Amino acid sequence: MKFFDELRNLDRNNIGAWSKSVKWFFTTLVFLVVMLLGWYFYISDQQDSLDQLASKEETLKQEFAQKQAKSVNLEALQQQLDEMQDMLRQLLRQLPSKTEMPELLVDISQTALSAGLEIELFDPQSEQPKDFYAEEPIRLKMVGTYHQFGNFISGVASLPRVVILTMHDVSLTTQLPIGPNGEPPAGGKLVLEGTVKTYRYLEDEESADAKKAPAKAGGRR
């Protein structure tokens, strides 16, 4: 009771007159408050770090699950890729071979002539080997009517060997003014000029050489 009486009768303006027990009480109280505040802020920082680590753990778990799923299906995916590559090779083998290309180029030009087109330029360029096939660019200039070009395309599609023609930097113009509806006038001729590409498949040895060529070029650099 004496201690509580001393607390009630404290003279805040004369701390030196306080008893030792009261001074010890306030010193201990301040120390505990400082410790509690320090502990609170320390625990708060630790809690933030814990929350961040928990979030990171969840992200890592999701990444692990995704990678595990991919690794489980890796063998099946590789098998599907191999099958697709085999199918691609089989499809490419329907294209002309190296020995058939000269005859094919003649067939294309003859088909154009048979359709009634005037061939002002038909100039095969250097072959460009790719992974499984080779591109055969042809610079050409042909003149004819709309129906003659249609017959030419139909004739190429009817050749006994699979032929693919793609157009690159090709322009189609008319020798006479275009009609009011945008169509060539009756009897007007079209001029097709540019580069078309046809394709042939590479034999296994040629394909291997084509893959080695870029590596050698890189080594020389």
C-alpha positions as a Markdown table, in Angstrom:
| # | Residue | x | y | z |
|---|---|---|---|---|
| 1 | Met | 0.0 | 0.0 | 0.0 |
| 2 | Lys | 2.9 | 2.3 | 0.8 |
| 3 | Phe | 4.2 | 1.9 | -2.7 |
| 4 | Phe | 0.8 | 2.8 | -4.3 |
| 5 | Asp | 0.5 | 5.8 | -2.0 |
| 6 | Glu | 3.9 | 7.0 | -3.1 |
| 7 | Leu | 2.8 | 6.7 | -6.8 |
| 8 | Arg | -0.3 | 8.7 | -6.1 |
| 9 | Asn | 1.6 | 11.4 | -4.3 |
| 10 | Leu | 4.5 | 11.7 | -6.8 |
| 11 | Asp | 5.9 | 15.2 | -7.4 |
| 12 | Arg | 6.6 | 15.2 | -11.1 |
| 13 | Asn | 8.6 | 18.4 | -10.7 |
| 14 | Asn | 11.1 | 16.8 | -8.2 |
| 15 | Ile | 12.1 | 13.4 | -9.6 |
| 16 | Gly | 15.2 | 13.4 | -7.3 |
| 17 | Ala | 12.9 | 13.1 | -4.3 |
| 18 | Trp | 11.3 | 9.9 | -5.6 |
| 19 | Ser | 12.0 | 6.7 | -3.6 |
| 20 | Lys | 14.3 | 4.1 | -5.0 |
| 21 | Ser | 11.4 | 1.7 | -5.4 |
| 22 | Val | 9.4 | 4.2 | -7.5 |
| 23 | Lys | 12.5 | 5.0 | -9.6 |
| 24 | Trp | 13.1 | 1.4 | -10.2 |
| 25 | Phe | 9.5 | 0.8 | -11.2 |
| 26 | Phe | 9.5 | 3.6 | -13.8 |
| 27 | Thr | 12.9 | 2.5 | -15.1 |
| 28 | Thr | 11.7 | -1.0 | -15.5 |
| 29 | Leu | 8.4 | 0.2 | -17.1 |
| 30 | Val | 10.3 | 2.3 | -19.7 |
| 31 | Phe | 12.6 | -0.5 | -20.4 |
| 32 | Leu | 9.7 | -2.9 | -21.0 |
| 33 | Val | 7.9 | -0.4 | -23.3 |
| 34 | Val | 11.1 | 0.1 | -25.3 |
| 35 | Met | 11.6 | -3.7 | -25.6 |
| 36 | Leu | 7.9 | -4.3 | -26.6 |
| 37 | Leu | 8.1 | -1.6 | -29.2 |
| 38 | Gly | 11.3 | -2.9 | -30.6 |
| 39 | Trp | 10.0 | -6.4 | -30.6 |
| 40 | Tyr | 6.8 | -5.3 | -32.3 |
| 41 | Phe | 8.6 | -3.6 | -35.2 |
| 42 | Tyr | 11.0 | -6.5 | -35.5 |
| 43 | Ile | 8.2 | -9.0 | -35.7 |
| 44 | Ser | 6.3 | -6.8 | -38.1 |
| 45 | Asp | 9.3 | -6.7 | -40.5 |
| 46 | Gln | 9.7 | -10.4 | -40.1 |
| 47 | Gln | 6.0 | -11.0 | -40.9 |
| 48 | Asp | 6.4 | -8.9 | -44.1 |
| 49 | Ser | 9.4 | -11.0 | -45.1 |
| 50 | Leu | 7.4 | -14.2 | -44.2 |
| 51 | Asp | 4.5 | -13.1 | -46.4 |
| 52 | Gln | 6.8 | -12.4 | -49.3 |
| 53 | Leu | 8.5 | -15.8 | -48.9 |
| 54 | Ala | 5.2 | -17.5 | -48.7 |
| 55 | Ser | 4.1 | -15.8 | -52.0 |
| 56 | Lys | 7.4 | -16.7 | -53.6 |
| 57 | Glu | 7.0 | -20.3 | -52.4 |
| 58 | Glu | 3.5 | -20.5 | -54.1 |
| 59 | Thr | 4.9 | -19.1 | -57.3 |
| 60 | Leu | 7.8 | -21.6 | -57.3 |
| 61 | Lys | 5.3 | -24.4 | -56.6 |
| 62 | Gln | 3.2 | -23.4 | -59.7 |
| 63 | Glu | 6.4 | -23.2 | -61.8 |
| 64 | Phe | 7.5 | -26.6 | -60.6 |
| 65 | Ala | 4.1 | -28.1 | -61.3 |
| 66 | Gln | 4.1 | -26.7 | -64.9 |
| 67 | Lys | 7.7 | -27.9 | -65.6 |
| 68 | Gln | 6.9 | -31.3 | -64.1 |
| 69 | Ala | 3.9 | -31.6 | -66.4 |
| 70 | Lys | 6.0 | -30.7 | -69.4 |
| 71 | Ser | 8.7 | -33.1 | -68.4 |
| 72 | Val | 6.2 | -35.9 | -68.0 |
| 73 | Asn | 4.8 | -35.2 | -71.5 |
| 74 | Leu | 8.2 | -34.5 | -73.1 |
| 75 | Glu | 8.7 | -38.0 | -74.5 |
| 76 | Ala | 5.2 | -38.0 | -76.0 |
| 77 | Leu | 5.7 | -34.5 | -77.5 |
| 78 | Gln | 9.1 | -35.5 | -78.9 |
| 79 | Gln | 7.4 | -38.5 | -80.5 |
| 80 | Gln | 4.7 | -36.3 | -82.0 |
| 81 | Leu | 7.4 | -34.0 | -83.4 |
| 82 | Asp | 9.3 | -36.9 | -85.0 |
| 83 | Glu | 6.0 | -38.1 | -86.5 |
| 84 | Met | 5.2 | -34.6 | -87.9 |
| 85 | Gln | 8.7 | -34.3 | -89.4 |
| 86 | Asp | 8.3 | -37.8 | -91.0 |
| 87 | Met | 5.0 | -36.7 | -92.5 |
| 88 | Leu | 6.6 | -33.5 | -93.8 |
| 89 | Arg | 9.4 | -35.5 | -95.4 |
| 90 | Gln | 6.8 | -37.8 | -97.1 |
| 91 | Leu | 4.9 | -34.8 | -98.4 |
| 92 | Leu | 8.1 | -33.1 | -99.7 |
| 93 | Arg | 9.0 | -36.3 | -101.5 |
| 94 | Gln | 6.0 | -35.8 | -103.7 |
| 95 | Leu | 7.8 | -32.8 | -105.0 |
| 96 | Pro | 10.1 | -33.1 | -108.0 |
| 97 | Ser | 13.6 | -34.5 | -107.5 |
| 98 | Lys | 16.8 | -32.9 | -108.6 |
| 99 | Thr | 16.9 | -35.0 | -111.8 |
| 100 | Glu | 13.3 | -34.0 | -112.6 |
| 101 | Met | 13.7 | -30.3 | -112.2 |
| 102 | Pro | 15.1 | -29.5 | -115.7 |
| 103 | Glu | 12.2 | -31.4 | -117.3 |
| 104 | Leu | 9.7 | -29.7 | -114.9 |
| 105 | Leu | 11.0 | -26.2 | -115.9 |
| 106 | Val | 10.5 | -27.1 | -119.6 |
| 107 | Asp | 7.0 | -28.4 | -118.7 |
| 108 | Ile | 6.1 | -25.1 | -117.0 |
| 109 | Ser | 7.3 | -23.0 | -120.0 |
| 110 | Gln | 5.6 | -25.3 | -122.5 |
| 111 | Thr | 2.4 | -25.1 | -120.5 |
| 112 | Ala | 2.6 | -21.3 | -120.7 |
| 113 | Leu | 3.0 | -21.5 | -124.5 |
| 114 | Ser | 0.2 | -24.0 | -124.8 |
| 115 | Ala | -2.1 | -21.6 | -122.9 |
| 116 | Gly | -1.3 | -18.9 | -125.5 |
| 117 | Leu | 0.9 | -16.8 | -123.4 |
| 118 | Glu | 3.9 | -14.8 | -124.8 |
| 119 | Ile | 7.0 | -15.6 | -122.9 |
| 120 | Glu | 9.3 | -12.6 | -123.0 |
| 121 | Leu | 11.5 | -13.8 | -120.1 |
| 122 | Phe | 11.9 | -17.2 | -118.4 |
| 123 | Asp | 15.2 | -17.2 | -116.5 |
| 124 | Pro | 15.8 | -19.9 | -113.8 |
| 125 | Gln | 18.0 | -18.6 | -111.0 |
| 126 | Ser | 20.5 | -20.2 | -108.6 |
| 127 | Glu | 18.9 | -22.9 | -106.4 |
| 128 | Gln | 18.5 | -22.1 | -102.7 |
| 129 | Pro | 18.7 | -25.2 | -100.4 |
| 130 | Lys | 16.7 | -25.2 | -97.2 |
| 131 | Asp | 16.4 | -27.9 | -94.5 |
| 132 | Phe | 14.3 | -30.5 | -96.4 |
| 133 | Tyr | 13.7 | -28.8 | -99.7 |
| 134 | Ala | 15.2 | -26.4 | -102.3 |
| 135 | Glu | 13.8 | -23.3 | -103.8 |
| 136 | Glu | 14.0 | -22.8 | -107.5 |
| 137 | Pro | 13.5 | -19.1 | -108.3 |
| 138 | Ile | 12.5 | -18.1 | -111.9 |
| 139 | Arg | 12.5 | -14.6 | -113.2 |
| 140 | Leu | 9.9 | -14.3 | -115.8 |
| 141 | Lys | 7.8 | -11.9 | -117.9 |
| 142 | Met | 4.6 | -13.2 | -119.6 |
| 143 | Val | 2.0 | -11.5 | -121.7 |
| 144 | Gly | -1.5 | -12.7 | -122.3 |
| 145 | Thr | -5.2 | -12.4 | -121.6 |
| 146 | Tyr | -7.0 | -13.1 | -118.3 |
| 147 | His | -8.3 | -16.4 | -119.6 |
| 148 | Gln | -4.9 | -17.4 | -120.9 |
| 149 | Phe | -3.3 | -17.0 | -117.5 |
| 150 | Gly | -6.2 | -19.0 | -116.1 |
| 151 | Asn | -5.5 | -21.8 | -118.5 |
| 152 | Phe | -1.8 | -21.6 | -117.6 |
| 153 | Ile | -2.5 | -22.0 | -113.9 |
| 154 | Ser | -4.9 | -24.9 | -114.6 |
| 155 | Gly | -2.3 | -26.5 | -116.9 |
| 156 | Val | 0.4 | -26.3 | -114.2 |
| 157 | Ala | -2.0 | -27.9 | -111.7 |
| 158 | Ser | -2.6 | -30.8 | -114.1 |
| 159 | Leu | 1.1 | -31.7 | -114.5 |
| 160 | Pro | 1.8 | -35.3 | -113.5 |
| 161 | Arg | 4.2 | -34.2 | -110.8 |
| 162 | Val | 3.2 | -32.1 | -107.8 |
| 163 | Val | 4.2 | -28.5 | -108.6 |
| 164 | Ile | 4.1 | -25.6 | -106.2 |
| 165 | Leu | 4.5 | -22.1 | -107.6 |
| 166 | Thr | 4.7 | -19.1 | -105.3 |
| 167 | Met | 4.9 | -15.5 | -106.4 |
| 168 | His | 7.4 | -13.0 | -105.1 |
| 169 | Asp | 7.7 | -9.3 | -106.1 |
| 170 | Val | 5.3 | -10.0 | -109.0 |
| 171 | Ser | 3.5 | -7.2 | -110.8 |
| 172 | Leu | 0.4 | -7.6 | -113.0 |
| 173 | Thr | -0.3 | -4.7 | -115.3 |
| 174 | Thr | -2.3 | -4.1 | -118.5 |
| 175 | Gln | -1.1 | -3.1 | -121.9 |
| 176 | Leu | -4.4 | -1.2 | -122.4 |
| 177 | Pro | -6.3 | 1.1 | -120.1 |
| 178 | Ile | -8.4 | -0.6 | -117.4 |
| 179 | Gly | -12.2 | -0.6 | -117.9 |
| 180 | Pro | -14.6 | 1.4 | -115.8 |
| 181 | Asn | -15.2 | -1.5 | -113.4 |
| 182 | Gly | -11.5 | -2.2 | -112.9 |
| 183 | Glu | -11.4 | -5.2 | -115.3 |
| 184 | Pro | -9.1 | -5.4 | -118.4 |
| 185 | Pro | -10.9 | -4.2 | -121.5 |
| 186 | Ala | -12.1 | -6.8 | -124.0 |
| 187 | Gly | -9.1 | -8.1 | -125.9 |
| 188 | Gly | -6.7 | -6.3 | -123.5 |
| 189 | Lys | -3.6 | -8.2 | -122.4 |
| 190 | Leu | -2.0 | -8.5 | -119.0 |
| 191 | Val | 1.7 | -8.4 | -118.3 |
| 192 | Leu | 2.9 | -10.6 | -115.5 |
| 193 | Glu | 6.5 | -9.8 | -114.4 |
| 194 | Gly | 8.6 | -10.7 | -111.4 |
| 195 | Thr | 9.9 | -13.8 | -109.7 |
| 196 | Val | 8.1 | -17.1 | -109.0 |
| 197 | Lys | 9.5 | -20.0 | -107.0 |
| 198 | Thr | 9.0 | -23.7 | -107.5 |
| 199 | Tyr | 10.3 | -26.3 | -105.1 |
| 200 | Arg | 12.0 | -29.7 | -105.1 |
| 201 | Tyr | 12.8 | -32.1 | -102.2 |
| 202 | Leu | 16.3 | -32.7 | -101.1 |
| 203 | Glu | 17.7 | -36.2 | -100.8 |
| 204 | Asp | 19.0 | -37.2 | -97.4 |
| 205 | Glu | 22.6 | -36.4 | -98.3 |
| 206 | Glu | 21.7 | -33.1 | -99.8 |
| 207 | Ser | 19.6 | -32.2 | -96.7 |
| 208 | Ala | 22.6 | -33.0 | -94.4 |
| 209 | Asp | 24.9 | -30.8 | -96.5 |
| 210 | Ala | 22.4 | -28.0 | -96.4 |
| 211 | Lys | 22.3 | -28.1 | -92.6 |
| 212 | Lys | 26.1 | -28.2 | -92.5 |
| 213 | Ala | 26.5 | -25.2 | -94.8 |
| 214 | Pro | 25.3 | -22.5 | -92.3 |
| 215 | Ala | 27.5 | -24.0 | -89.5 |
| 216 | Lys | 30.6 | -23.8 | -91.8 |
| 217 | Ala | 29.7 | -20.2 | -92.7 |
| 218 | Gly | 29.4 | -19.3 | -89.1 |
| 219 | Gly | 32.7 | -20.9 | -88.3 |
| 220 | Arg | 34.5 | -18.9 | -91.0 |
| 221 | Arg | 33.2 | -15.6 | -89.4 |
